[in-house]
Coordinates of N, CA and C in Angstrom, one line a residue:
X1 N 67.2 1.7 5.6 CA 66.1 1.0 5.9 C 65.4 1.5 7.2
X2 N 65.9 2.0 8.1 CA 65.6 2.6 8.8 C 65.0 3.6 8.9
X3 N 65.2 4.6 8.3 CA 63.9 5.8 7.9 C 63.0 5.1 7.0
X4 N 62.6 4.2 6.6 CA 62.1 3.5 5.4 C 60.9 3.0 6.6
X5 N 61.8 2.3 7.6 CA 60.6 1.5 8.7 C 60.1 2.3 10.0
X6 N 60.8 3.7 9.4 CA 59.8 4.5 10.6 C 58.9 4.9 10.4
X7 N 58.6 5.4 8.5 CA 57.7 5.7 8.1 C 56.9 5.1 8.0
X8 N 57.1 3.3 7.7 CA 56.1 2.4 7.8 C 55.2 2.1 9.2
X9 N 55.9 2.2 10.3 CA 55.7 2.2 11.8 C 54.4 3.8 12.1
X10 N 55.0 5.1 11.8 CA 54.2 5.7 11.4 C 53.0 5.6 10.7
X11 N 53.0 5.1 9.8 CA 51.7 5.2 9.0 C 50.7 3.6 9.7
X12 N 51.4 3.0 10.2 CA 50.7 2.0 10.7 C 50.1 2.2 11.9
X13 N 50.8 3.0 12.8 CA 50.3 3.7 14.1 C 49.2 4.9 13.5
X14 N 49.1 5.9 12.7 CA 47.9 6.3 12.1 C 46.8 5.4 11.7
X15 N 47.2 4.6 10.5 CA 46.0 3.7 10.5 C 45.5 3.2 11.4
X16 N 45.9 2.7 13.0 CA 45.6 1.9 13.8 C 44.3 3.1 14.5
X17 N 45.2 3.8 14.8 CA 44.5 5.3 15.2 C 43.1 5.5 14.7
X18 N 43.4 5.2 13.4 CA 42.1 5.7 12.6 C 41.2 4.7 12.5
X19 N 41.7 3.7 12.5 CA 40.7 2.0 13.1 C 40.3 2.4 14.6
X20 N 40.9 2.5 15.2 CA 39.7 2.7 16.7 C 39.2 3.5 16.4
X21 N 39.0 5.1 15.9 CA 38.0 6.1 16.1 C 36.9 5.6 15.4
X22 N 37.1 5.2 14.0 CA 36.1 4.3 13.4 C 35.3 3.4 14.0
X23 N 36.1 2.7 15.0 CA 35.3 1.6 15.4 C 34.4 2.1 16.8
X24 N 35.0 3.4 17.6 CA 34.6 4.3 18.3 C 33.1 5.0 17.9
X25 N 33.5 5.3 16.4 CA 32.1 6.2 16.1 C 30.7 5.1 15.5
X26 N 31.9 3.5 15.1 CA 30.5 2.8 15.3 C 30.0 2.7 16.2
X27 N 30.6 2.2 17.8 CA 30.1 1.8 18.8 C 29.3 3.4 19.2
X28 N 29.4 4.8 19.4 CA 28.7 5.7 19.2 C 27.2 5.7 18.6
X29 N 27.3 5.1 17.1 CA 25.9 5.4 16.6 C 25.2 3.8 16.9
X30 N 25.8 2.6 17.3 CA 24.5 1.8 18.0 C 24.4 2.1 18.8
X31 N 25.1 2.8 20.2 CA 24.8 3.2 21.7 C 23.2 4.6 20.7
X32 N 23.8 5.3 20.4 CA 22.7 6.2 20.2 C 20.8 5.7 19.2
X33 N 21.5 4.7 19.0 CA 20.6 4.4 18.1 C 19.5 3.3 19.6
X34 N 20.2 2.5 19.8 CA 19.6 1.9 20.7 C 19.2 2.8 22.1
X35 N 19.6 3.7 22.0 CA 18.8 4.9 23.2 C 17.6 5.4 22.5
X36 N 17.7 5.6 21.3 CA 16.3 6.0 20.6 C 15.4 5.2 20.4
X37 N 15.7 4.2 20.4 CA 14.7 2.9 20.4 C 14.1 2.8 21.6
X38 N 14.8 2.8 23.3 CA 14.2 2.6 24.5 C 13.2 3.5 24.2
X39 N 13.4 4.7 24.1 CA 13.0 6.5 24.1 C 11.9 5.9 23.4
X40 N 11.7 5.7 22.0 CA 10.1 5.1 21.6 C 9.4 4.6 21.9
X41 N 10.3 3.4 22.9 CA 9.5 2.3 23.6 C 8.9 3.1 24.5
X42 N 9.1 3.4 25.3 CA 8.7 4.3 26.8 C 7.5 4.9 26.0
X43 N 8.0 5.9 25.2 CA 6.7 6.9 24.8 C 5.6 6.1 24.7
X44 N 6.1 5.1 23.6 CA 4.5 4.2 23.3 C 4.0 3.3 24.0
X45 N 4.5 3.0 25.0 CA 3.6 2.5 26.3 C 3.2 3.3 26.9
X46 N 3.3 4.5 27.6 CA 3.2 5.8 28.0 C 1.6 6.2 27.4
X47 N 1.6 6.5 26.3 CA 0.5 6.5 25.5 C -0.5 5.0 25.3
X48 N -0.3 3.8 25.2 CA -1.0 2.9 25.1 C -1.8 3.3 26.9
X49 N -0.5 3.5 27.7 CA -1.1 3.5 29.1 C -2.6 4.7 29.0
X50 N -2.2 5.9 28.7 CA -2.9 7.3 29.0 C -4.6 6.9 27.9
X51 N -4.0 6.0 26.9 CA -5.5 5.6 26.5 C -6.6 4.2 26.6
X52 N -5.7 3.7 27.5 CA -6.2 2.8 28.5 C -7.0 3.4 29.2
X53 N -6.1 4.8 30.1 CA -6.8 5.5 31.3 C -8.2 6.0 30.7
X54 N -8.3 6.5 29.2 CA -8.8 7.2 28.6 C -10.3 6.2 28.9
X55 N -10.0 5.3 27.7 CA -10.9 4.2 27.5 C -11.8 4.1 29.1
X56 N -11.4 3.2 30.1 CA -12.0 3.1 31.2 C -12.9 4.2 31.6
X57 N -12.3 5.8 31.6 CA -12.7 6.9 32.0 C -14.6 7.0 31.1
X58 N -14.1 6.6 30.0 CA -15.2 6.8 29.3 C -16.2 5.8 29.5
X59 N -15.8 4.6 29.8 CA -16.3 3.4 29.5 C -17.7 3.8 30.9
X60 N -16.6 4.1 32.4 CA -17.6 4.4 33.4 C -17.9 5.5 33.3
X61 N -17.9 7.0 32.6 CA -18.5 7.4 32.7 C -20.5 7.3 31.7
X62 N -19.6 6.7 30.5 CA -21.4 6.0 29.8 C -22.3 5.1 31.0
X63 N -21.5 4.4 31.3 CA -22.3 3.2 32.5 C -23.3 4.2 33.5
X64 N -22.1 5.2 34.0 CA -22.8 6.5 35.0 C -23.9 7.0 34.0
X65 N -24.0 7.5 33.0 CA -24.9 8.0 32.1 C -26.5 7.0 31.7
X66 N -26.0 5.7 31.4 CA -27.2 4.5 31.3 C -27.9 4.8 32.7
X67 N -27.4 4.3 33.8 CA -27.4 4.5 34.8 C -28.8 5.2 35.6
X68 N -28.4 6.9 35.4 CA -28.7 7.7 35.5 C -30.0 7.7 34.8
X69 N -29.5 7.7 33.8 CA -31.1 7.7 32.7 C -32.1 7.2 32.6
X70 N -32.0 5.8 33.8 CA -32.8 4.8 33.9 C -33.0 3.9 33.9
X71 N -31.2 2.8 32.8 CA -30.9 2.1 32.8 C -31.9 1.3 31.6
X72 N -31.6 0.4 31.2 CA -32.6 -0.5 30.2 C -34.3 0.2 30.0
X73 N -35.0 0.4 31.3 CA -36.3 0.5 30.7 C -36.1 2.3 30.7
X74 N -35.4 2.9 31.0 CA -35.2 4.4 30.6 C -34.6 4.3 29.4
X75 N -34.1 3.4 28.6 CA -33.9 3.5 27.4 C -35.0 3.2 26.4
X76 N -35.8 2.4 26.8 CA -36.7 1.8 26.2 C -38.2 3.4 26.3
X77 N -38.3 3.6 27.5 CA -38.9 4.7 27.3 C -38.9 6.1 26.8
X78 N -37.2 6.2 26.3 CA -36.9 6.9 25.7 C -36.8 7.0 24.3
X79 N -36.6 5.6 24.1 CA -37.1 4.9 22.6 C -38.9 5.2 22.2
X80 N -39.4 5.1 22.8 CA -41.1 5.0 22.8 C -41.4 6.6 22.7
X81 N -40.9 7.4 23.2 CA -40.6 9.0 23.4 C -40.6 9.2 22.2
X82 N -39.0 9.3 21.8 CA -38.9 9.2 20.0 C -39.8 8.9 18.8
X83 N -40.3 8.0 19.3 CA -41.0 7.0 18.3 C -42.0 8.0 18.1
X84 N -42.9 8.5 19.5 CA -44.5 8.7 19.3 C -43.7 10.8 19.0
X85 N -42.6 11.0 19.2 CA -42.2 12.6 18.8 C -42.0 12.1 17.4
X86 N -41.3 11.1 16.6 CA -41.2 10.7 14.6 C -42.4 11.1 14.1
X87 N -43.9 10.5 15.6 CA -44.5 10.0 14.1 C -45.8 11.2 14.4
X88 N -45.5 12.4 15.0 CA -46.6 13.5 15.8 C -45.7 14.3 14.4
X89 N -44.6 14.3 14.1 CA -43.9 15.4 13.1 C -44.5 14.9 11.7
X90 N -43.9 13.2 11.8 CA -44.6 12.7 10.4 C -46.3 13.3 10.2
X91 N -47.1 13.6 11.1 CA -48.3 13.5 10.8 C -48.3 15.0 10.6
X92 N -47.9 15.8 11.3 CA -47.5 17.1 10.8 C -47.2 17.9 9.7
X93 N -46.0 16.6 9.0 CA -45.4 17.2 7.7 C -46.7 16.7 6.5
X94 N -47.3 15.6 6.9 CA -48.2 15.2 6.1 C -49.8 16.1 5.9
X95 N -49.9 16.6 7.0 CA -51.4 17.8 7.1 C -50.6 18.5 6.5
X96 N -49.1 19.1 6.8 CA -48.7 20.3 5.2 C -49.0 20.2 4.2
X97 N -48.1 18.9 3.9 CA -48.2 18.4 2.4 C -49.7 18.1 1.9
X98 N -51.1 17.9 2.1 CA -51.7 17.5 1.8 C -52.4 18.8 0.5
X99 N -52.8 18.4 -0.2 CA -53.1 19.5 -1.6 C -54.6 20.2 -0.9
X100 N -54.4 21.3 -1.5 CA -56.1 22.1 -1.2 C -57.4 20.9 -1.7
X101 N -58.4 21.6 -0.8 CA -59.5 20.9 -1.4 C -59.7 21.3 -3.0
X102 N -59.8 20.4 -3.6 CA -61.0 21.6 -4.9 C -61.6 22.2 -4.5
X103 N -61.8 23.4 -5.3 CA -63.0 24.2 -5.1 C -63.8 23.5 -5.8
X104 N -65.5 23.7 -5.0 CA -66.8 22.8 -5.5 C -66.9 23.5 -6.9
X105 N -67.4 22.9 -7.7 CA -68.0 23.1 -9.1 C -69.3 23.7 -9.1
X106 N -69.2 25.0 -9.9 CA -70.6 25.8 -9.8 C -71.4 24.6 -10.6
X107 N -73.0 25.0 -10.6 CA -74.0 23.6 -10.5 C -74.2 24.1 -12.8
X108 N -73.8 24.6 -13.0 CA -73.1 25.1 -14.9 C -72.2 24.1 -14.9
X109 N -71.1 23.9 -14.3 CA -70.6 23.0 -14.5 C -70.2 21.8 -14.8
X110 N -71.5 21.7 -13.6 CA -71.4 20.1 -13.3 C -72.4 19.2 -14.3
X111 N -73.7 20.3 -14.5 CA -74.6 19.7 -15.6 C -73.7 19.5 -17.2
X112 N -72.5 20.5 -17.4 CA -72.0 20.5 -18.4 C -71.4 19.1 -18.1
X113 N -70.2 18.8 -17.1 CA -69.4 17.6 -17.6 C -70.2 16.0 -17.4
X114 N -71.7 16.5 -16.6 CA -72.6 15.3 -16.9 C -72.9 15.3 -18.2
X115 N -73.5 15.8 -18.6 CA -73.4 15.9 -20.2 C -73.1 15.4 -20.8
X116 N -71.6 16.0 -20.9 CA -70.5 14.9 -21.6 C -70.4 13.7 -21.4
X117 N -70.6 13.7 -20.8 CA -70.2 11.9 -19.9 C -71.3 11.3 -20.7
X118 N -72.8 11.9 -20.5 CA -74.1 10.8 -20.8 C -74.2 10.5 -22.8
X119 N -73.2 11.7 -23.5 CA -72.5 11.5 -24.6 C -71.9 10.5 -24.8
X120 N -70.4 10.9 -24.0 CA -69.5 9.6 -24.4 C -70.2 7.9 -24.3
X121 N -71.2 8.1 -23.5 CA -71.1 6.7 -22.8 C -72.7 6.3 -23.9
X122 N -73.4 7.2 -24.5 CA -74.0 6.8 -25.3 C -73.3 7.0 -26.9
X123 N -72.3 7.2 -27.0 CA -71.3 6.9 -28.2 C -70.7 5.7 -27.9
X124 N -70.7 5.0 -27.1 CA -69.9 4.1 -26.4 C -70.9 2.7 -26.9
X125 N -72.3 2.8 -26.8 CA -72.9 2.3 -26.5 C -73.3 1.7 -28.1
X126 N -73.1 3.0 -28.7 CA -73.4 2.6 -29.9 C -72.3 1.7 -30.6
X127 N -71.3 2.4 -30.5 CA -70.3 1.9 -31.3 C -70.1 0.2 -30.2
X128 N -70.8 -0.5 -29.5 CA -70.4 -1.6 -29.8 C -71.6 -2.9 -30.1

């Protein structure tokens, strides 16, 4: 019985062994796991922070730019700028676009389509 309960003593002192490293490599991967979690936290405040700084930077430098430009009625005159530069182009594209004159009608022609006309309109006259 005696070699019988050394081996059981043995194999129980293994298993025991092999229960703490187990319980070792759990406590390992929440220690690790919960360091990766701080590590994300940090970065993404880090970055919320850098586009905070970002935002602001931008925010005063537009204000500097309104500012500068004149503020409300430099916008407004800048608007009025635009408007009268839209509508100097619109009038521009329009004198393009406009079709040739006709050319005038030799005075043959014009007796011709009177003509016709003093026809139709005395076919016209008849027929009602």
């Amino acid at each position: 019985m005696s070699f019988i309960d050394n081996i059981k003593n043995k194999a129980k002192k293994k298993y025991e062994q092999k229960k703490r490293e187990w319980e070792d490599e759990r406590e390992a991967n929440k220690i690790i796991k919960e360091e990766i979690r701080t590590a994300k936290e940090k970065e993404r405040k880090k970055q919320d922070i850098q586009t905070a700084v970002f935002k602001e930077q931008d925010k005063a430098r537009k204000k500097r730019d309104y500012i500068k430009n004149g503020g409300f009625l430099g916008s407004v005159s800048r608007g009025v700028d635009n408007l009268s530069k839209n509508l100097a182009e619109q009038e521009k594209q329009r004198v393009k676009r406009q079709p040739k004159a006709k050319q005038k009608q030799s005075k043959e022609e014009r007796q011709e389509t009177i003509a016709e006309r003093m026809e139709n309109f005395k076919l016209f006259e008849e027929q009602r």
